[in-house]
Short mmCIF file of C-alpha atoms in Angstrom, two decimals:
data_model
loop_
_atom_site.label_atom_id
_atom_site.label_comp_id
_atom_site.label_asym_id
_atom_site.label_seq_id
_atom_site.Cartn_x
_atom_site.Cartn_y
_atom_site.Cartn_z
CA UNK A 1 18.63 -19.90 -6.61
CA UNK A 2 17.86 -22.63 -9.07
CA UNK A 3 14.90 -23.49 -11.30
CA UNK A 4 14.58 -19.88 -12.42
CA UNK A 5 13.87 -18.47 -8.95
CA UNK A 6 15.53 -15.13 -8.22
CA UNK A 7 16.19 -13.02 -5.12
CA UNK A 8 13.33 -10.76 -6.21
CA UNK A 9 11.00 -13.75 -6.41
CA UNK A 10 12.00 -14.87 -2.91
CA UNK A 11 11.48 -11.39 -1.44
CA UNK A 12 8.06 -11.15 -3.11
CA UNK A 13 7.08 -14.68 -2.01
CA UNK A 14 6.54 -16.00 -5.51
CA UNK A 15 9.69 -18.08 -5.98
CA UNK A 16 7.86 -21.40 -5.83
CA UNK A 17 8.81 -22.69 -2.39
CA UNK A 18 6.24 -24.23 -0.12
CA UNK A 19 7.10 -24.28 3.58
CA UNK A 20 4.32 -26.69 4.53
CA UNK A 21 6.85 -29.47 5.02
CA UNK A 22 7.96 -29.69 8.69
CA UNK A 23 11.65 -30.13 7.94
CA UNK A 24 12.45 -29.32 11.57
CA UNK A 25 11.29 -32.83 12.47
CA UNK A 26 13.90 -34.43 10.22
CA UNK A 27 16.84 -32.05 10.67
CA UNK A 28 18.42 -30.95 13.92
CA UNK A 29 20.96 -28.32 12.92
CA UNK A 30 21.40 -25.22 10.78
CA UNK A 31 23.47 -26.70 7.95
CA UNK A 32 21.39 -29.79 7.32
CA UNK A 33 18.13 -27.83 7.35
CA UNK A 34 19.41 -25.17 4.92
CA UNK A 35 20.71 -27.92 2.63
CA UNK A 36 17.33 -29.67 2.76
CA UNK A 37 15.50 -26.47 1.81
CA UNK A 38 17.92 -25.74 -1.03
CA UNK A 39 17.46 -29.22 -2.46
CA UNK A 40 13.65 -29.20 -2.29
CA UNK A 41 11.88 -29.10 -5.65
CA UNK A 42 9.74 -26.03 -6.17
CA UNK A 43 6.01 -26.46 -5.60
CA UNK A 44 5.21 -24.20 -8.56
CA UNK A 45 7.07 -22.26 -11.25
CA UNK A 46 8.48 -18.88 -10.13
CA UNK A 47 6.16 -15.89 -10.66
CA UNK A 48 3.18 -18.14 -11.36
CA UNK A 49 1.50 -17.41 -8.01
CA UNK A 50 2.19 -15.81 -4.67
CA UNK A 51 2.40 -17.89 -1.51
CA UNK A 52 4.12 -16.76 1.69
CA UNK A 53 7.19 -18.92 2.32
CA UNK A 54 9.68 -18.91 5.17
CA UNK A 55 12.01 -21.08 3.11
CA UNK A 56 12.85 -18.31 0.67
CA UNK A 57 13.75 -15.98 3.54
CA UNK A 58 15.86 -18.68 5.18
CA UNK A 59 17.89 -19.09 2.01
CA UNK A 60 18.23 -15.31 1.62
CA UNK A 61 19.59 -15.10 5.17
CA UNK A 62 22.14 -17.77 4.35
CA UNK A 63 23.03 -15.96 1.13
CA UNK A 64 23.64 -12.69 2.99
CA UNK A 65 25.86 -14.46 5.51
CA UNK A 66 27.97 -15.90 2.70
CA UNK A 67 28.20 -12.60 0.83
CA UNK A 68 29.04 -10.70 3.99
CA UNK A 69 31.44 -13.41 5.18
CA UNK A 70 30.07 -13.21 8.70
CA UNK A 71 27.12 -14.66 10.65
CA UNK A 72 23.69 -13.33 9.77
CA UNK A 73 23.11 -12.05 13.33
CA UNK A 74 26.34 -10.05 13.14
CA UNK A 75 25.33 -8.54 9.80
CA UNK A 76 21.93 -7.58 11.17
CA UNK A 77 23.53 -5.84 14.15
CA UNK A 78 26.31 -4.01 12.29
CA UNK A 79 24.31 -3.04 9.19
CA UNK A 80 20.84 -2.34 10.64
CA UNK A 81 20.27 -2.49 14.39
CA UNK A 82 23.33 -0.57 15.57
CA UNK A 83 23.21 2.23 12.94
CA UNK A 84 19.53 2.85 13.69
CA UNK A 85 20.06 2.87 17.45
CA UNK A 86 18.00 -0.30 17.92
CA UNK A 87 19.88 -1.33 21.05
CA UNK A 88 17.05 -3.47 22.41
CA UNK A 89 16.93 -5.66 19.29
CA UNK A 90 18.77 -8.96 19.09
CA UNK A 91 18.66 -12.67 18.40
CA UNK A 92 18.85 -15.27 21.20
CA UNK A 93 18.05 -13.13 24.24
CA UNK A 94 19.93 -13.80 27.46
CA UNK A 95 18.20 -15.51 30.37
CA UNK A 96 18.32 -12.18 32.23
CA UNK A 97 16.05 -10.64 29.57
CA UNK A 98 13.30 -13.25 29.86
CA UNK A 99 11.23 -11.22 32.32
CA UNK A 100 10.79 -8.60 29.58
CA UNK A 101 9.57 -11.10 27.00
CA UNK A 102 5.99 -12.33 26.61
CA UNK A 103 5.44 -16.09 26.24
CA UNK A 104 4.05 -17.04 22.84
CA UNK A 105 2.60 -20.54 23.10
CA UNK A 106 2.19 -23.70 25.09
CA UNK A 107 3.79 -25.95 22.47
CA UNK A 108 1.94 -29.26 22.38
CA UNK A 109 3.39 -30.72 19.20
CA UNK A 110 7.18 -30.19 19.06
CA UNK A 111 9.00 -28.82 22.11
CA UNK A 112 6.21 -29.72 24.55
CA UNK A 113 6.72 -26.76 26.84
CA UNK A 114 5.89 -23.12 27.29
CA UNK A 115 7.73 -21.08 24.63
CA UNK A 116 9.17 -18.15 26.53
CA UNK A 117 12.28 -16.16 25.70
CA UNK A 118 13.22 -18.35 22.73
CA UNK A 119 12.33 -18.18 19.07
CA UNK A 120 8.80 -19.40 18.43
CA UNK A 121 9.31 -20.68 14.88
CA UNK A 122 10.30 -24.34 14.79
CA UNK A 123 12.65 -24.10 11.82
CA UNK A 124 14.48 -21.13 13.36
CA UNK A 125 14.70 -23.04 16.64
CA UNK A 126 16.43 -25.96 14.92
CA UNK A 127 18.76 -23.44 13.25
CA UNK A 128 19.93 -22.20 16.64
CA UNK A 129 17.58 -19.24 16.99
CA UNK A 130 19.02 -17.16 14.13
CA UNK A 131 17.49 -17.25 10.66
CA UNK A 132 16.50 -14.98 7.80
CA UNK A 133 12.81 -15.38 8.55
CA UNK A 134 12.55 -15.45 12.35
CA UNK A 135 14.36 -15.09 15.64
CA UNK A 136 14.56 -11.34 16.26
CA UNK A 137 13.44 -10.03 19.65
CA UNK A 138 12.77 -6.31 19.99
CA UNK A 139 10.69 -3.60 21.63
CA UNK A 140 7.94 -1.36 20.29
CA UNK A 141 10.32 1.59 20.60
CA UNK A 142 12.94 -0.06 18.40
CA UNK A 143 10.32 -1.08 15.83
CA UNK A 144 9.25 2.57 15.77
CA UNK A 145 12.86 3.60 15.06
CA UNK A 146 12.99 1.30 12.06
CA UNK A 147 9.58 2.45 10.83
CA UNK A 148 10.50 6.12 11.20
CA UNK A 149 13.71 5.58 9.23
CA UNK A 150 11.82 3.81 6.45
CA UNK A 151 9.42 6.75 6.25
CA UNK A 152 12.34 9.19 6.12
CA UNK A 153 13.84 7.11 3.32
CA UNK A 154 10.59 7.19 1.36
CA UNK A 155 10.61 10.98 1.76
CA UNK A 156 14.22 11.18 0.57
CA UNK A 157 15.60 12.48 3.87
CA UNK A 158 17.38 9.39 5.26
CA UNK A 159 21.14 9.03 5.56
CA UNK A 160 20.70 5.30 6.13
CA UNK A 161 18.85 4.36 2.93
CA UNK A 162 18.29 6.10 -0.38
CA UNK A 163 14.80 6.94 -1.57
CA UNK A 164 15.31 4.73 -4.62
CA UNK A 165 16.04 1.69 -2.47
CA UNK A 166 13.18 2.44 -0.07
CA UNK A 167 10.74 2.84 -2.95
CA UNK A 168 11.97 -0.38 -4.54
CA UNK A 169 11.44 -2.45 -1.41
CA UNK A 170 8.17 -0.94 -0.17
CA UNK A 171 6.18 -0.55 -3.39
CA UNK A 172 3.95 -3.37 -4.61
CA UNK A 173 5.87 -5.27 -7.27
CA UNK A 174 3.05 -6.66 -9.39
CA UNK A 175 5.02 -9.78 -10.34
CA UNK A 176 1.95 -11.91 -9.74
CA UNK A 177 -1.45 -10.46 -10.59
CA UNK A 178 -3.39 -9.62 -7.46
CA UNK A 179 -0.44 -10.06 -5.08
CA UNK A 180 0.02 -7.37 -2.43
CA UNK A 181 3.71 -8.15 -1.94
CA UNK A 182 6.51 -5.63 -2.17
CA UNK A 183 10.09 -6.84 -1.53
CA UNK A 184 10.15 -8.24 1.98
CA UNK A 185 7.34 -5.88 2.92
CA UNK A 186 3.61 -6.22 2.28
CA UNK A 187 1.05 -3.62 1.18
CA UNK A 188 -2.63 -3.29 2.16
CA UNK A 189 -5.07 -5.64 0.48
CA UNK A 190 -8.47 -4.40 -0.63
CA UNK A 191 -10.29 -6.35 2.08
CA UNK A 192 -9.32 -7.87 5.41
CA UNK A 193 -5.89 -6.26 5.68
CA UNK A 194 -4.28 -5.99 9.11
CA UNK A 195 -3.53 -2.40 8.05
CA UNK A 196 -7.22 -1.65 8.50
CA UNK A 197 -8.97 0.98 6.39
CA UNK A 198 -7.36 4.17 7.68
CA UNK A 199 -4.00 3.89 5.94
CA UNK A 200 -3.31 4.96 2.35
CA UNK A 201 -2.68 2.60 -0.55
CA UNK A 202 1.01 3.57 -0.45
CA UNK A 203 1.39 2.10 3.04
CA UNK A 204 3.68 -0.82 3.71
CA UNK A 205 4.07 -3.16 6.63
CA UNK A 206 4.29 -6.74 7.85
CA UNK A 207 2.85 -9.11 10.40
CA UNK A 208 4.37 -11.93 12.41
CA UNK A 209 2.96 -15.32 13.40
CA UNK A 210 3.12 -14.51 17.11
CA UNK A 211 0.84 -11.51 16.64
CA UNK A 212 3.31 -8.73 15.96
CA UNK A 213 2.53 -6.10 13.31
CA UNK A 214 3.94 -2.86 11.93
CA UNK A 215 2.49 -0.52 9.30
CA UNK A 216 3.92 2.70 7.86
CA UNK A 217 2.03 5.32 5.85
CA UNK A 218 4.19 7.69 3.74
CA UNK A 219 1.19 9.89 2.91
CA UNK A 220 0.49 10.61 6.57
CA UNK A 221 4.02 10.20 7.90
CA UNK A 222 2.64 7.82 10.52
CA UNK A 223 3.47 4.37 11.76
CA UNK A 224 1.77 1.87 14.03
CA UNK A 225 3.05 -1.25 15.71
CA UNK A 226 1.28 -3.67 17.95
CA UNK A 227 1.40 -7.05 19.59
CA UNK A 228 -1.96 -8.71 19.21
CA UNK A 229 -1.73 -11.71 21.47
CA UNK A 230 -2.81 -10.84 24.98
CA UNK A 231 -2.28 -14.22 26.61
CA UNK A 232 -0.50 -17.52 26.12
CA UNK A 233 -2.29 -19.22 23.26
CA UNK A 234 -2.39 -22.63 21.72
CA UNK A 235 -1.73 -23.16 18.03
CA UNK A 236 -4.50 -21.80 15.79
CA UNK A 237 -6.04 -19.69 18.57
CA UNK A 238 -5.21 -16.26 17.14
CA UNK A 239 -6.41 -12.84 18.21
CA UNK A 240 -6.17 -10.00 15.73
CA UNK A 241 -6.79 -6.31 16.36
CA UNK A 242 -7.77 -4.32 13.29
CA UNK A 243 -6.39 -0.81 12.87
CA UNK A 244 -9.57 0.33 11.17
CA UNK A 245 -12.40 2.47 12.36
CA UNK A 246 -14.43 1.38 15.37
CA UNK A 247 -17.97 0.22 14.50
#
């Protein structure tokens, strides 16, 4: 990946990329935006600190497409969604599906319209709605299928994924001191975690900018998913629901 950054670094969000630069304003298609990200100098040396970055995930998506010799959306469907029975999960939903999809924002700074039935993330939008970091539309039931399979894999009873692979990706890596990151997944922080205070330390999960969240607890064999935004919001107006105990 250049400058010493590895796939593991990218998955653990410590590769050195900063995604604060709004490249979507200067690039209008998939290829030029990916090239711009790949040519960006790192903001810090790999493994020196942990900072969430979409750019690493974008490059990983492109890398998978090249290795698999097919579009990333096709790989996601044939290797993950279809085998797990996630038939309501896809990129770029059809117009006929819009009534099932919640709006995410009144965009006042880029598209200048209500974002409804299209990818919310600006970089993924410029990339055509399919990217390694954003663009998937799904249902709570399909998220539950994925979560249940990950829990089966952690227990060693999955035909989809080995326990070794599941443990590798869902266990905190410790590359950067104090980081909660596993590979792709996150783990509960000591304070202020969206996992709340009811889940075990071995739990793993992830959140999304639009308010989505999923957490899995191998110790309890439980999973929880939610969509936190209850209305159309403007940027920075976020509503979070904690999974912890009620006061």
